[in-house]
PDB file of N, CA, C and O in Angstrom:
ATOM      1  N   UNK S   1     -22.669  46.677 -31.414  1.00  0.00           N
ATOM      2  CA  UNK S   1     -23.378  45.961 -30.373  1.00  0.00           C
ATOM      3  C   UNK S   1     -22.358  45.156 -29.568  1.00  0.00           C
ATOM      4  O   UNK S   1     -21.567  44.301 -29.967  1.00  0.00           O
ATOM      5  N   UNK S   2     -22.570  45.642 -28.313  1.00  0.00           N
ATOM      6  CA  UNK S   2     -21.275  44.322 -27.127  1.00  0.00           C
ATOM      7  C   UNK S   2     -22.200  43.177 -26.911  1.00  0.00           C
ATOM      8  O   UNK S   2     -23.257  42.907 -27.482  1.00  0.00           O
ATOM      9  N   UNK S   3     -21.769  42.764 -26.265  1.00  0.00           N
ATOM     10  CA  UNK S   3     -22.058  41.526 -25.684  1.00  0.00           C
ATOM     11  C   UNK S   3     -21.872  41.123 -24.514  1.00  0.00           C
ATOM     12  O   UNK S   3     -20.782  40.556 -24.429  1.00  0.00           O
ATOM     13  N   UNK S   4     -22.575  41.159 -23.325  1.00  0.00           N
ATOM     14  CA  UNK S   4     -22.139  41.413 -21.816  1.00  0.00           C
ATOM     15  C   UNK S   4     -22.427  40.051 -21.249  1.00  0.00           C
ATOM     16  O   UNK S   4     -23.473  39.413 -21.126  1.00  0.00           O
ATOM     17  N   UNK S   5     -21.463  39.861 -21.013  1.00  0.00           N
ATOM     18  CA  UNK S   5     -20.944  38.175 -19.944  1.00  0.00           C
ATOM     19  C   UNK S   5     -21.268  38.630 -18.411  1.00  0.00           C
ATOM     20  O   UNK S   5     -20.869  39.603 -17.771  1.00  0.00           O
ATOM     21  N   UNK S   6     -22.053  37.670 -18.102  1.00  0.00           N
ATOM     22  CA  UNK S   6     -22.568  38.110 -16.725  1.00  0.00           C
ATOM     23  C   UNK S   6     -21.135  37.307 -15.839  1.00  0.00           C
ATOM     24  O   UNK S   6     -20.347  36.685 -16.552  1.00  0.00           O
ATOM     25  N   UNK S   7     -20.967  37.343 -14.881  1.00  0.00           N
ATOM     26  CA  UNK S   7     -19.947  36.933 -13.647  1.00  0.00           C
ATOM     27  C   UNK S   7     -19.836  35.416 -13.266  1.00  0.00           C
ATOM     28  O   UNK S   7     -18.870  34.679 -13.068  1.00  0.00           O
ATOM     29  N   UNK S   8     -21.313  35.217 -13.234  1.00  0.00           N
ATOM     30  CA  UNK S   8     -21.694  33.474 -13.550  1.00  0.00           C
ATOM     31  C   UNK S   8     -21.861  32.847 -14.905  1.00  0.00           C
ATOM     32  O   UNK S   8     -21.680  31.630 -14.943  1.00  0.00           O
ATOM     33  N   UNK S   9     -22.154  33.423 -15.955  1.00  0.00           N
ATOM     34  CA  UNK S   9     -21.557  33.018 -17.306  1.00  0.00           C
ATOM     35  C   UNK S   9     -20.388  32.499 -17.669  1.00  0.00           C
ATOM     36  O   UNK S   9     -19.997  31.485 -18.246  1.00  0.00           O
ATOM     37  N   UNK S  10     -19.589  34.151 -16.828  1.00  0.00           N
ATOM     38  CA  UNK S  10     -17.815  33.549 -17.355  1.00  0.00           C
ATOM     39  C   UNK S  10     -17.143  32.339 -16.180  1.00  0.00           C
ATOM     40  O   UNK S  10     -16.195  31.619 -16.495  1.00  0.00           O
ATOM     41  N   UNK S  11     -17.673  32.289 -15.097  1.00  0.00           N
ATOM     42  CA  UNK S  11     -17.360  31.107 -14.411  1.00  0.00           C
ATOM     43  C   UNK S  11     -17.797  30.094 -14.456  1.00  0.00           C
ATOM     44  O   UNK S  11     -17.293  29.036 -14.077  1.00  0.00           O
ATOM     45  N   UNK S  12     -18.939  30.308 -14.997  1.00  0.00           N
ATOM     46  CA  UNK S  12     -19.088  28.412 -15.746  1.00  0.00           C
ATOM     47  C   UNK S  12     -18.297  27.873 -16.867  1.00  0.00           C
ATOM     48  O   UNK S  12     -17.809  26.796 -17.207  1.00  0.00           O
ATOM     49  N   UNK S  13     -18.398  29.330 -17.382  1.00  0.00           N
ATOM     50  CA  UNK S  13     -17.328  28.645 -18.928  1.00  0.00           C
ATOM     51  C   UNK S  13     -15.431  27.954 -18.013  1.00  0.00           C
ATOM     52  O   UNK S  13     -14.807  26.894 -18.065  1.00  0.00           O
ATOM     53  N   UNK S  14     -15.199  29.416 -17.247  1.00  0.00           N
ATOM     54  CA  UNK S  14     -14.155  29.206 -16.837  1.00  0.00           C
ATOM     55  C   UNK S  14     -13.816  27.058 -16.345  1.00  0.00           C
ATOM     56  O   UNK S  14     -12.816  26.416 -16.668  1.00  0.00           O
ATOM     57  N   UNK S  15     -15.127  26.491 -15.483  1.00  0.00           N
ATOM     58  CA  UNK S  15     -15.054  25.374 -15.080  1.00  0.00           C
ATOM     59  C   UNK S  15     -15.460  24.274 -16.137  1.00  0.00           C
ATOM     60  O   UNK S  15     -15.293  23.060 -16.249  1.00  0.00           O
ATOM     61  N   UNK S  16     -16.020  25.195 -16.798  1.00  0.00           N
ATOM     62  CA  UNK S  16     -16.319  23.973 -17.799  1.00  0.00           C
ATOM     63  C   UNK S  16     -15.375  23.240 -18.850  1.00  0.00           C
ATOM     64  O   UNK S  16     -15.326  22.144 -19.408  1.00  0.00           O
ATOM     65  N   UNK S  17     -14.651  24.432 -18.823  1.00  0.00           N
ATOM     66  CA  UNK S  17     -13.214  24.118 -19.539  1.00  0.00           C
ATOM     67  C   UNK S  17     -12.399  23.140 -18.595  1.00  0.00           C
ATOM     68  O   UNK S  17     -12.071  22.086 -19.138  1.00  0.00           O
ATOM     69  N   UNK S  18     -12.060  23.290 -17.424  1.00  0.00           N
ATOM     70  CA  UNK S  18     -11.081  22.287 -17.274  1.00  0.00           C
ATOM     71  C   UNK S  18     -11.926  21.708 -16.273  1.00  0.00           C
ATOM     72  O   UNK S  18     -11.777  22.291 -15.199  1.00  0.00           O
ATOM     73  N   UNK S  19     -13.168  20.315 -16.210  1.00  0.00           N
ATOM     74  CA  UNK S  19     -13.738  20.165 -15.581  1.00  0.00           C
ATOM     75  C   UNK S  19     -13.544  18.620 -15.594  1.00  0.00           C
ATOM     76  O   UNK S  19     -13.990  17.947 -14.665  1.00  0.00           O
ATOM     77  N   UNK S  20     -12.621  17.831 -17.052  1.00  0.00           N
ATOM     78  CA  UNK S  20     -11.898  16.496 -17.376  1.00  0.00           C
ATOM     79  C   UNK S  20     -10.069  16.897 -17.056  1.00  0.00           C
ATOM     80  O   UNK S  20      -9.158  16.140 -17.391  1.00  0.00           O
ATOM     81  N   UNK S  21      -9.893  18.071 -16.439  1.00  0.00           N
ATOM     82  CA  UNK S  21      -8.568  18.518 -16.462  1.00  0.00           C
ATOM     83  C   UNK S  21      -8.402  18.237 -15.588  1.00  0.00           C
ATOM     84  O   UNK S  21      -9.511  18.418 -15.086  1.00  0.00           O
ATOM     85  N   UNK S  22      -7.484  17.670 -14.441  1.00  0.00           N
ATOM     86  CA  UNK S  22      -7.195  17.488 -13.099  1.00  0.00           C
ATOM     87  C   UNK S  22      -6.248  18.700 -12.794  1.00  0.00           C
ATOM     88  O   UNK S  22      -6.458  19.513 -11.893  1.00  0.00           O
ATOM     89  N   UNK S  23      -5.141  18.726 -13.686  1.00  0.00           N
ATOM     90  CA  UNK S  23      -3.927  19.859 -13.707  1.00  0.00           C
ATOM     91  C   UNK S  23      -4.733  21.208 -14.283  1.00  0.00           C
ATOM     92  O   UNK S  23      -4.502  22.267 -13.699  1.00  0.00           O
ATOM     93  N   UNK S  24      -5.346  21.209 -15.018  1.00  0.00           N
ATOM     94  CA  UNK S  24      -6.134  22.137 -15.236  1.00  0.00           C
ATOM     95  C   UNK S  24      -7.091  22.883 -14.044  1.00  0.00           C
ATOM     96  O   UNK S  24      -7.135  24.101 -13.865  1.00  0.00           O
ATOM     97  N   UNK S  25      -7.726  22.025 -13.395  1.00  0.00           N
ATOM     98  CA  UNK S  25      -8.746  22.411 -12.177  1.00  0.00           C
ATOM     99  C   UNK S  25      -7.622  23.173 -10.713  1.00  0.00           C
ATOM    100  O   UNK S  25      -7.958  24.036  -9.902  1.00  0.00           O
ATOM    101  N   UNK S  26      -6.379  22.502 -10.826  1.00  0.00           N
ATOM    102  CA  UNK S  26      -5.424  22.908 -10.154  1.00  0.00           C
ATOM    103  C   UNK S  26      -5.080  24.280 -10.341  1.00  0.00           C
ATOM    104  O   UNK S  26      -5.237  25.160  -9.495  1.00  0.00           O
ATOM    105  N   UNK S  27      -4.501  24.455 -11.731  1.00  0.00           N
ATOM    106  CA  UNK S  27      -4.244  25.601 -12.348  1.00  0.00           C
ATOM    107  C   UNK S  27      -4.942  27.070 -12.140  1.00  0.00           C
ATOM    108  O   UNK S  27      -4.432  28.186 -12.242  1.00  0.00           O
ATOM    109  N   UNK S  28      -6.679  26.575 -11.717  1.00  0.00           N
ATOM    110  CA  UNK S  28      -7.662  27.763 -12.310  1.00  0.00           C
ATOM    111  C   UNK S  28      -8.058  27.613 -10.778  1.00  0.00           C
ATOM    112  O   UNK S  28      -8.629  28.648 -10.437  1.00  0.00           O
ATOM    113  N   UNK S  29      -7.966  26.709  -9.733  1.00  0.00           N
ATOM    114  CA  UNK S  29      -7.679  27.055  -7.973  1.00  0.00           C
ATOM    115  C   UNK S  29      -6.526  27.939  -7.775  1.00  0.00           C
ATOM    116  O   UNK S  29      -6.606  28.977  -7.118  1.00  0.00           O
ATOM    117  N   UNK S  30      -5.543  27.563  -8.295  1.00  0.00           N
ATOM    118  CA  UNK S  30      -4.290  28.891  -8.182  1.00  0.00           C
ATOM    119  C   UNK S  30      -4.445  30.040  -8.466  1.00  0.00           C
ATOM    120  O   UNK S  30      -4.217  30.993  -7.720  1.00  0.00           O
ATOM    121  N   UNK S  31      -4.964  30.093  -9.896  1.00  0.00           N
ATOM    122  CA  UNK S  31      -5.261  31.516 -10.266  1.00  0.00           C
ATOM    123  C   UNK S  31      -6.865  32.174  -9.288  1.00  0.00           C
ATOM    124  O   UNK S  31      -6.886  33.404  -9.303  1.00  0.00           O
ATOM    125  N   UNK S  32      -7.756  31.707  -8.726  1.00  0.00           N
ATOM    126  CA  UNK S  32      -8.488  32.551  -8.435  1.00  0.00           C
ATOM    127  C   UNK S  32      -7.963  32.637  -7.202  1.00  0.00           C
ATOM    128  O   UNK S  32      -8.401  33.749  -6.905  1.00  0.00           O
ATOM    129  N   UNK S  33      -7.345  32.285  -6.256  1.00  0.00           N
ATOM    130  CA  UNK S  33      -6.852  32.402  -4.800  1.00  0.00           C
ATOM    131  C   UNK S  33      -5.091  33.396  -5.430  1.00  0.00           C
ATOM    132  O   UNK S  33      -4.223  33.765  -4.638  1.00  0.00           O
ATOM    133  N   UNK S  34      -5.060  33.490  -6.134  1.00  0.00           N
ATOM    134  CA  UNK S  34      -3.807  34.665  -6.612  1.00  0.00           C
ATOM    135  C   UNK S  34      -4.811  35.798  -6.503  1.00  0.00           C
ATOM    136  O   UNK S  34      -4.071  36.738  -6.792  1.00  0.00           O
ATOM    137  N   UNK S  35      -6.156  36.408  -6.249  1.00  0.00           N
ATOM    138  CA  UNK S  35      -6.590  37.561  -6.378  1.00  0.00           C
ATOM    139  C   UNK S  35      -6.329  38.172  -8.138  1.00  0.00           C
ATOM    140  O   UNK S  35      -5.552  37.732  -8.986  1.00  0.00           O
ATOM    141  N   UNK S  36      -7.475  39.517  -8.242  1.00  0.00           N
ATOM    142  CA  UNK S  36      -7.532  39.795  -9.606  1.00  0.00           C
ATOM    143  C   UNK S  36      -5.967  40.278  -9.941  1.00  0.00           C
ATOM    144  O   UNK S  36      -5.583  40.025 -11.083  1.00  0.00           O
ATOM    145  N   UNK S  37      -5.024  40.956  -9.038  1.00  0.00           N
ATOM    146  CA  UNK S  37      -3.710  41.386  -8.941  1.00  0.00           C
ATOM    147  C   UNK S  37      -2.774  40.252  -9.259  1.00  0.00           C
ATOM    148  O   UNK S  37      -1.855  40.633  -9.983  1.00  0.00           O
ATOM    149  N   UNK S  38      -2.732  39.212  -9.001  1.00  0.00           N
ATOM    150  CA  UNK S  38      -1.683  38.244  -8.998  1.00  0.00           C
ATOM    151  C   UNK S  38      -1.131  38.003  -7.584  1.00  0.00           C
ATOM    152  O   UNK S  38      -0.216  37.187  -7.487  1.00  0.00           O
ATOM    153  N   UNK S  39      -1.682  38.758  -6.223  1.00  0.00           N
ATOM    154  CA  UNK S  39      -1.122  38.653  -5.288  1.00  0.00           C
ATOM    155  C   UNK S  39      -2.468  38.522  -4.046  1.00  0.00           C
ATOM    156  O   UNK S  39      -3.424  39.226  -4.373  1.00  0.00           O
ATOM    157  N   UNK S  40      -2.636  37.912  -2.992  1.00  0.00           N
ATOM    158  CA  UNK S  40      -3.417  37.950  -2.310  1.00  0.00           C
ATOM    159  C   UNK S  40      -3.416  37.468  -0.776  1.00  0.00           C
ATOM    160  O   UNK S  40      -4.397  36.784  -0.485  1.00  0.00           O
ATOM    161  N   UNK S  41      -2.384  37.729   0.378  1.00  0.00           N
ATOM    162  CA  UNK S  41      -1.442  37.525   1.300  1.00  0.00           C
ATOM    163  C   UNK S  41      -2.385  37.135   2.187  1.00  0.00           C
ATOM    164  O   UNK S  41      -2.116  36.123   2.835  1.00  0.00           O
ATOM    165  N   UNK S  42      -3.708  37.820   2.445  1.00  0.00           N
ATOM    166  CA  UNK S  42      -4.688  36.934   3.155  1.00  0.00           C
ATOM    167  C   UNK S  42      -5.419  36.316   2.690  1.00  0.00           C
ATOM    168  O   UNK S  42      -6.627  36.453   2.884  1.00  0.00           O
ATOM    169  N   UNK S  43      -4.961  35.544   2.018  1.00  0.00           N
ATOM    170  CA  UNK S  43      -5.787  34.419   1.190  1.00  0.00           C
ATOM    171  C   UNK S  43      -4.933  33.249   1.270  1.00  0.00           C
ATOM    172  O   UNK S  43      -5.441  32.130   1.202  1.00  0.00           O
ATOM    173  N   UNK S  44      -3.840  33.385   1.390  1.00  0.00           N
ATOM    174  CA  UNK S  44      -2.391  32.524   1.315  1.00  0.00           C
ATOM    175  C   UNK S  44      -2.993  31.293   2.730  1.00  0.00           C
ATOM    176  O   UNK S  44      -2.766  30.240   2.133  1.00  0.00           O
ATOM    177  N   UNK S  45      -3.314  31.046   3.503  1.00  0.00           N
ATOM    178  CA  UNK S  45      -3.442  29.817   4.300  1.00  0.00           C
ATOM    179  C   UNK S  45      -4.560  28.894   3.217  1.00  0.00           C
ATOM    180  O   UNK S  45      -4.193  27.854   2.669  1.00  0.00           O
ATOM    181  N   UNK S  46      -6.103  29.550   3.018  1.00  0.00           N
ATOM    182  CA  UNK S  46      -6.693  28.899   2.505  1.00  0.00           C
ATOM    183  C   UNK S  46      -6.446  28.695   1.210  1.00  0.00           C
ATOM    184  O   UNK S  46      -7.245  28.064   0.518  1.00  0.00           O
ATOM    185  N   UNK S  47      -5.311  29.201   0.721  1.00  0.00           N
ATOM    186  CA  UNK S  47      -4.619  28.725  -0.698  1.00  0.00           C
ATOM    187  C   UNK S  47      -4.279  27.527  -0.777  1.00  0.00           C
ATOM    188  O   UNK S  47      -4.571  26.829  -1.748  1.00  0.00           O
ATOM    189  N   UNK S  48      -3.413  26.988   0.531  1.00  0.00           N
ATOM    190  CA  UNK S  48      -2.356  26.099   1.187  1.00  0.00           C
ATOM    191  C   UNK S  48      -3.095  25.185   1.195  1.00  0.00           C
ATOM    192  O   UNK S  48      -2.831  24.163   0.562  1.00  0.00           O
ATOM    193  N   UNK S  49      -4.604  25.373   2.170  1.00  0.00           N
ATOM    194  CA  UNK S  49      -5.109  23.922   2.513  1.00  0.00           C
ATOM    195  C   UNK S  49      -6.006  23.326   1.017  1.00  0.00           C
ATOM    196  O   UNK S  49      -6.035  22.153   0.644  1.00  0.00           O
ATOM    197  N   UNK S  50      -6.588  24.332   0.442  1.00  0.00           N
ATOM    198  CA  UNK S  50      -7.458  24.014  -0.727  1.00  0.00           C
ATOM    199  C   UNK S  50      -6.525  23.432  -1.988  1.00  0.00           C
ATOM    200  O   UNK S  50      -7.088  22.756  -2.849  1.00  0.00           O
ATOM    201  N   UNK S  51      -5.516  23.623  -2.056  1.00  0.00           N
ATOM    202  CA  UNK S  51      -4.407  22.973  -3.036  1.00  0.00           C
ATOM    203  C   UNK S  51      -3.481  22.051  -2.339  1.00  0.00           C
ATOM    204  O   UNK S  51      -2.400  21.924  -2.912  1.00  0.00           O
ATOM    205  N   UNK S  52      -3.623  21.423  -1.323  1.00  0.00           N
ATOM    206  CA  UNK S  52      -2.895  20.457  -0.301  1.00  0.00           C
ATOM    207  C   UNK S  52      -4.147  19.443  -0.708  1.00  0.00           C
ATOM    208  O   UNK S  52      -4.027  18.360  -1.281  1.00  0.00           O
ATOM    209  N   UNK S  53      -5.345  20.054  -0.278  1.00  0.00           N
ATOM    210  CA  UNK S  53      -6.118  19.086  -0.968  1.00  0.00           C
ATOM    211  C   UNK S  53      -6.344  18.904  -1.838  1.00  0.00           C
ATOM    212  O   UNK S  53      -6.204  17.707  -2.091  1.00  0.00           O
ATOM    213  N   UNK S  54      -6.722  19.540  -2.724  1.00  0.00           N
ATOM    214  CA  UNK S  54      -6.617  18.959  -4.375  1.00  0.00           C
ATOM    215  C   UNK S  54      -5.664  18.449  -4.737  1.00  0.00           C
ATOM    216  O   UNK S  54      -5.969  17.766  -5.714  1.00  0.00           O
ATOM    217  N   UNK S  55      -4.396  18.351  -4.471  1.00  0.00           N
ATOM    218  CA  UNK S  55      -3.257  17.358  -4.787  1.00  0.00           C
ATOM    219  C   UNK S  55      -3.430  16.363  -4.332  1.00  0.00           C
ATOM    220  O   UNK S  55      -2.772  15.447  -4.824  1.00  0.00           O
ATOM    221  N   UNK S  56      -4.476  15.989  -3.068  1.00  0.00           N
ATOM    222  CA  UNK S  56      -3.900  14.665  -2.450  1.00  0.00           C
ATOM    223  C   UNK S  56      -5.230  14.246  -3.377  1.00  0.00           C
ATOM    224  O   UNK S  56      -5.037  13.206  -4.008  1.00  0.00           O
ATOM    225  N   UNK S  57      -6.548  14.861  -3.579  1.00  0.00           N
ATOM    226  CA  UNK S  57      -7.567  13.781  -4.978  1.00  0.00           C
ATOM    227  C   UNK S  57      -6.735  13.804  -5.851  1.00  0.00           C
ATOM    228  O   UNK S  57      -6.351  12.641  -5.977  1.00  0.00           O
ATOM    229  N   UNK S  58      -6.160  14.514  -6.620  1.00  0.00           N
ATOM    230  CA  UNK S  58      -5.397  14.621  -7.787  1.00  0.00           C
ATOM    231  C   UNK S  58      -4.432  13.454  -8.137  1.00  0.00           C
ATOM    232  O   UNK S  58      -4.117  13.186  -9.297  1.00  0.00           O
ATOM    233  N   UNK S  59      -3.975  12.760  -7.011  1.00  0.00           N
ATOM    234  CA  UNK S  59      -2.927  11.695  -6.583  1.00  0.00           C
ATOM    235  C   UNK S  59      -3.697  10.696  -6.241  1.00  0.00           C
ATOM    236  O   UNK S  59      -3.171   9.592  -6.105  1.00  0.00           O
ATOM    237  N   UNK S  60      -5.152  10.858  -6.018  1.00  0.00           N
ATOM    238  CA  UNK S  60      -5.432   9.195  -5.649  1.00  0.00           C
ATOM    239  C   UNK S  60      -6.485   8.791  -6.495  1.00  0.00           C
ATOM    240  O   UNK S  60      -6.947   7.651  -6.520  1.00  0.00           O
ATOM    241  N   UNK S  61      -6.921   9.898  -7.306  1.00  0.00           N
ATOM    242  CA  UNK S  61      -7.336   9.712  -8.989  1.00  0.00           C
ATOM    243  C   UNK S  61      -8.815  10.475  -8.554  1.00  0.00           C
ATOM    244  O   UNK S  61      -9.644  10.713  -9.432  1.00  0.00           O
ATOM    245  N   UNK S  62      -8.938  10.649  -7.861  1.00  0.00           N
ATOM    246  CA  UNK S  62     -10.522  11.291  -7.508  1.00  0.00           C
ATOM    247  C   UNK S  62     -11.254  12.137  -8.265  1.00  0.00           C
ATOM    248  O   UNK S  62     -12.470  12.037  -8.423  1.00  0.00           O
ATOM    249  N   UNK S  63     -10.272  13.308  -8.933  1.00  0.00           N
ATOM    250  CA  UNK S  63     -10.752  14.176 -10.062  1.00  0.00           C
ATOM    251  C   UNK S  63     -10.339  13.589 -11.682  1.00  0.00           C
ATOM    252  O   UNK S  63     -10.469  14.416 -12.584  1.00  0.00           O
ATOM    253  N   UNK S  64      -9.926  12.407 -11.998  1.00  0.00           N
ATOM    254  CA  UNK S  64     -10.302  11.741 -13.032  1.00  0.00           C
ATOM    255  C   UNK S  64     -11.608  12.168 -13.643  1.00  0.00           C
ATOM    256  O   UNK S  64     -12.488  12.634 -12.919  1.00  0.00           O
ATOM    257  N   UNK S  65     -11.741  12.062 -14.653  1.00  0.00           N
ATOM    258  CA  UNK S  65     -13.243  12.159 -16.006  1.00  0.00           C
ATOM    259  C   UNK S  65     -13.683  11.198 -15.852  1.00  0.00           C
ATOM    260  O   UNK S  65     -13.052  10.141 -15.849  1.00  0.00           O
ATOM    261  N   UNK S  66     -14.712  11.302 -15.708  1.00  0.00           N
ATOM    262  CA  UNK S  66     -15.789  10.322 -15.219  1.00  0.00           C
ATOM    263  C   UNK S  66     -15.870   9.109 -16.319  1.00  0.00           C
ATOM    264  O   UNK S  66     -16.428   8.022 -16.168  1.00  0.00           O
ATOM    265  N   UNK S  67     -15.100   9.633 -17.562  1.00  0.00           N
ATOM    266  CA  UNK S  67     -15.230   8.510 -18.488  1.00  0.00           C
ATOM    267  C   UNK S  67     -14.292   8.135 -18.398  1.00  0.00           C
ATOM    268  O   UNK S  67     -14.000   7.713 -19.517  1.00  0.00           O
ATOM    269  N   UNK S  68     -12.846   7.842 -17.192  1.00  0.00           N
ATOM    270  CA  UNK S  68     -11.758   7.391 -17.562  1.00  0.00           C
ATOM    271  C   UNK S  68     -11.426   6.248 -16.427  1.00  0.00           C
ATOM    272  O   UNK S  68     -12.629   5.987 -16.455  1.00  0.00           O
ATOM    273  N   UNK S  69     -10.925   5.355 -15.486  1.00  0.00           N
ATOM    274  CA  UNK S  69     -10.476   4.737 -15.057  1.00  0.00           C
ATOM    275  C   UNK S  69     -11.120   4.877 -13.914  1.00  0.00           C
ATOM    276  O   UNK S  69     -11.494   6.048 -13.865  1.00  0.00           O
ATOM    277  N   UNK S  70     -11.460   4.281 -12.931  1.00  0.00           N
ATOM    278  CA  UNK S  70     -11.894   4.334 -11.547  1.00  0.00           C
ATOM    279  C   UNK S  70     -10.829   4.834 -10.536  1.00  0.00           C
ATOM    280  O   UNK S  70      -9.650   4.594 -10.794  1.00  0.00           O
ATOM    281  N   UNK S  71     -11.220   5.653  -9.165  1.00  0.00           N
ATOM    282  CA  UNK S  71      -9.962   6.164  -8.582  1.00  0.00           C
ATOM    283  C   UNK S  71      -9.439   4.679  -7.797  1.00  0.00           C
ATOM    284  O   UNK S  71     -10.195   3.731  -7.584  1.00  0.00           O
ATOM    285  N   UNK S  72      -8.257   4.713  -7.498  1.00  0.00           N
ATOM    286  CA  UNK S  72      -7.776   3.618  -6.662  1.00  0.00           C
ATOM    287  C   UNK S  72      -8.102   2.545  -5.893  1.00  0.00           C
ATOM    288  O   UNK S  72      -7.023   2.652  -5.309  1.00  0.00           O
ATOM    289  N   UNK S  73      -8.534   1.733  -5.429  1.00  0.00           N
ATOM    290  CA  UNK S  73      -8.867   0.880  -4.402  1.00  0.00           C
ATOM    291  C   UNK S  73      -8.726   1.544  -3.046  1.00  0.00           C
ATOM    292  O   UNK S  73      -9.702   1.978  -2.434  1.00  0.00           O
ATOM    293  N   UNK S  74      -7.959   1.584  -2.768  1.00  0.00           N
ATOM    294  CA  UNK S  74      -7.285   2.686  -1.608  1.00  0.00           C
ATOM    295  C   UNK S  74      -7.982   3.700  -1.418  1.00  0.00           C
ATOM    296  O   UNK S  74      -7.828   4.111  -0.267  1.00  0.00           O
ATOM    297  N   UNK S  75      -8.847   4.442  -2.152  1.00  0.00           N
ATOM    298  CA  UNK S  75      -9.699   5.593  -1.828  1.00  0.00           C
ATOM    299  C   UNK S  75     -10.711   4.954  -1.538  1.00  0.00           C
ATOM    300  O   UNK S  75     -11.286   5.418  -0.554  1.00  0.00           O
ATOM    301  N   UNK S  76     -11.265   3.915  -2.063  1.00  0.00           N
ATOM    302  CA  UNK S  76     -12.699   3.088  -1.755  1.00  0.00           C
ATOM    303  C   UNK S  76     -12.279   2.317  -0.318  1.00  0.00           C
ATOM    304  O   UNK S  76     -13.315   1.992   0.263  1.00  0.00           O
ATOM    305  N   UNK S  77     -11.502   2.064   0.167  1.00  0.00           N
ATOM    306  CA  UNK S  77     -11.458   1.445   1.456  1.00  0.00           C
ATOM    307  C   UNK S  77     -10.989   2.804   2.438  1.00  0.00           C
ATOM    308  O   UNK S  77     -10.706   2.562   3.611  1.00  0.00           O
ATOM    309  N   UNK S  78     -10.945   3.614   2.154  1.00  0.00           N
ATOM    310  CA  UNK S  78     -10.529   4.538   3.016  1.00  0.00           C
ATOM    311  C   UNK S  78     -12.238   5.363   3.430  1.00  0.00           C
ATOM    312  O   UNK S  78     -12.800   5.944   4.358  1.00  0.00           O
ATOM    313  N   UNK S  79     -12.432   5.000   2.305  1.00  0.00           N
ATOM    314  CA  UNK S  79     -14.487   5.792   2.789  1.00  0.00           C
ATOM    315  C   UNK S  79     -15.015   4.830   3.094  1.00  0.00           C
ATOM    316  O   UNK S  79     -15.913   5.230   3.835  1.00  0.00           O
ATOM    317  N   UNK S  80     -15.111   3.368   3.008  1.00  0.00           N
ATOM    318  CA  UNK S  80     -15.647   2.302   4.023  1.00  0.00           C
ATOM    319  C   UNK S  80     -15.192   2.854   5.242  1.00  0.00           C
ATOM    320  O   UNK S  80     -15.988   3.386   6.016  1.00  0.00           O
ATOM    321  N   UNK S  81     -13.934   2.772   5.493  1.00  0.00           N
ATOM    322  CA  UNK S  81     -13.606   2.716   6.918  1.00  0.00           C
ATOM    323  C   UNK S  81     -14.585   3.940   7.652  1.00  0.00           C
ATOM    324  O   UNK S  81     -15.438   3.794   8.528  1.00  0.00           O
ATOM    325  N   UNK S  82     -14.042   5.449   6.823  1.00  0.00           N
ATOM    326  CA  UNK S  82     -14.965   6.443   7.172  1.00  0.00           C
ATOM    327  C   UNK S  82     -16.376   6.211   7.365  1.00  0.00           C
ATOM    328  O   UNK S  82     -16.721   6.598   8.481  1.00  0.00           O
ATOM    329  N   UNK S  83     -17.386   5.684   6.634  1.00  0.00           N
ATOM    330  CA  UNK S  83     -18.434   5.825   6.695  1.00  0.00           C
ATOM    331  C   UNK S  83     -18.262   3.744   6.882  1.00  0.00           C
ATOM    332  O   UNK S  83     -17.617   3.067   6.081  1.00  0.00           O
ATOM    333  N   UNK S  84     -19.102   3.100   8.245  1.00  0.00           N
ATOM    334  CA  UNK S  84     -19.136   2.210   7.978  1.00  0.00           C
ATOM    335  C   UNK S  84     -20.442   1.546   7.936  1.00  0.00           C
ATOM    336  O   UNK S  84     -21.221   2.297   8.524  1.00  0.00           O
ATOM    337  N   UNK S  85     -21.319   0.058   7.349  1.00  0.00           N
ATOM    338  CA  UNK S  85     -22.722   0.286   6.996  1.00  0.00           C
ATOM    339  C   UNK S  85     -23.089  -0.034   8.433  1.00  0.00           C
ATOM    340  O   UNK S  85     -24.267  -0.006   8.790  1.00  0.00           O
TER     341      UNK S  85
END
């Protein structure tokens, strides 16, 4: 008897695993914008901007675990300014 993993099965597991990982969530953005080959040349800009951004949350604590430290001050005055009441 197999056992058949549907497409959204294995991608939840896939996120659920590194979902307290910051370097981890990085890691598994790289690998799906690498294509199933390891290579994916029109994919390469939105590689650039989607991991340009995740480095800059990654750096100002944004993808932190929700059970761990608050992100920066600096990110909270930067979305006041954005959004003001």
């Amino acid at each position: 008897m197999t056992s058949e993993v549907t497409a959204a099965a294995w991608a939840a597991r896939q996120v659920a695993a590194v979902r307290d990982d910051p370097a981890g969530r990085t890691a598994l953005m790289r690998r799906c914008y690498a294509g199933p080959f390891g290579k994916a040349p029109r994919h390469l800009p939105f590689r650039r901007a989607a991991l340009s951004f995740m480095g800059w949350q990654v750096r100002r604590g944004v993808l932190r675990p929700t059970s761990g430290d608050r992100p920066r001050k600096s990110v909270v005055a930067c979305g006041e300014r954005a959004h003001p009441a």
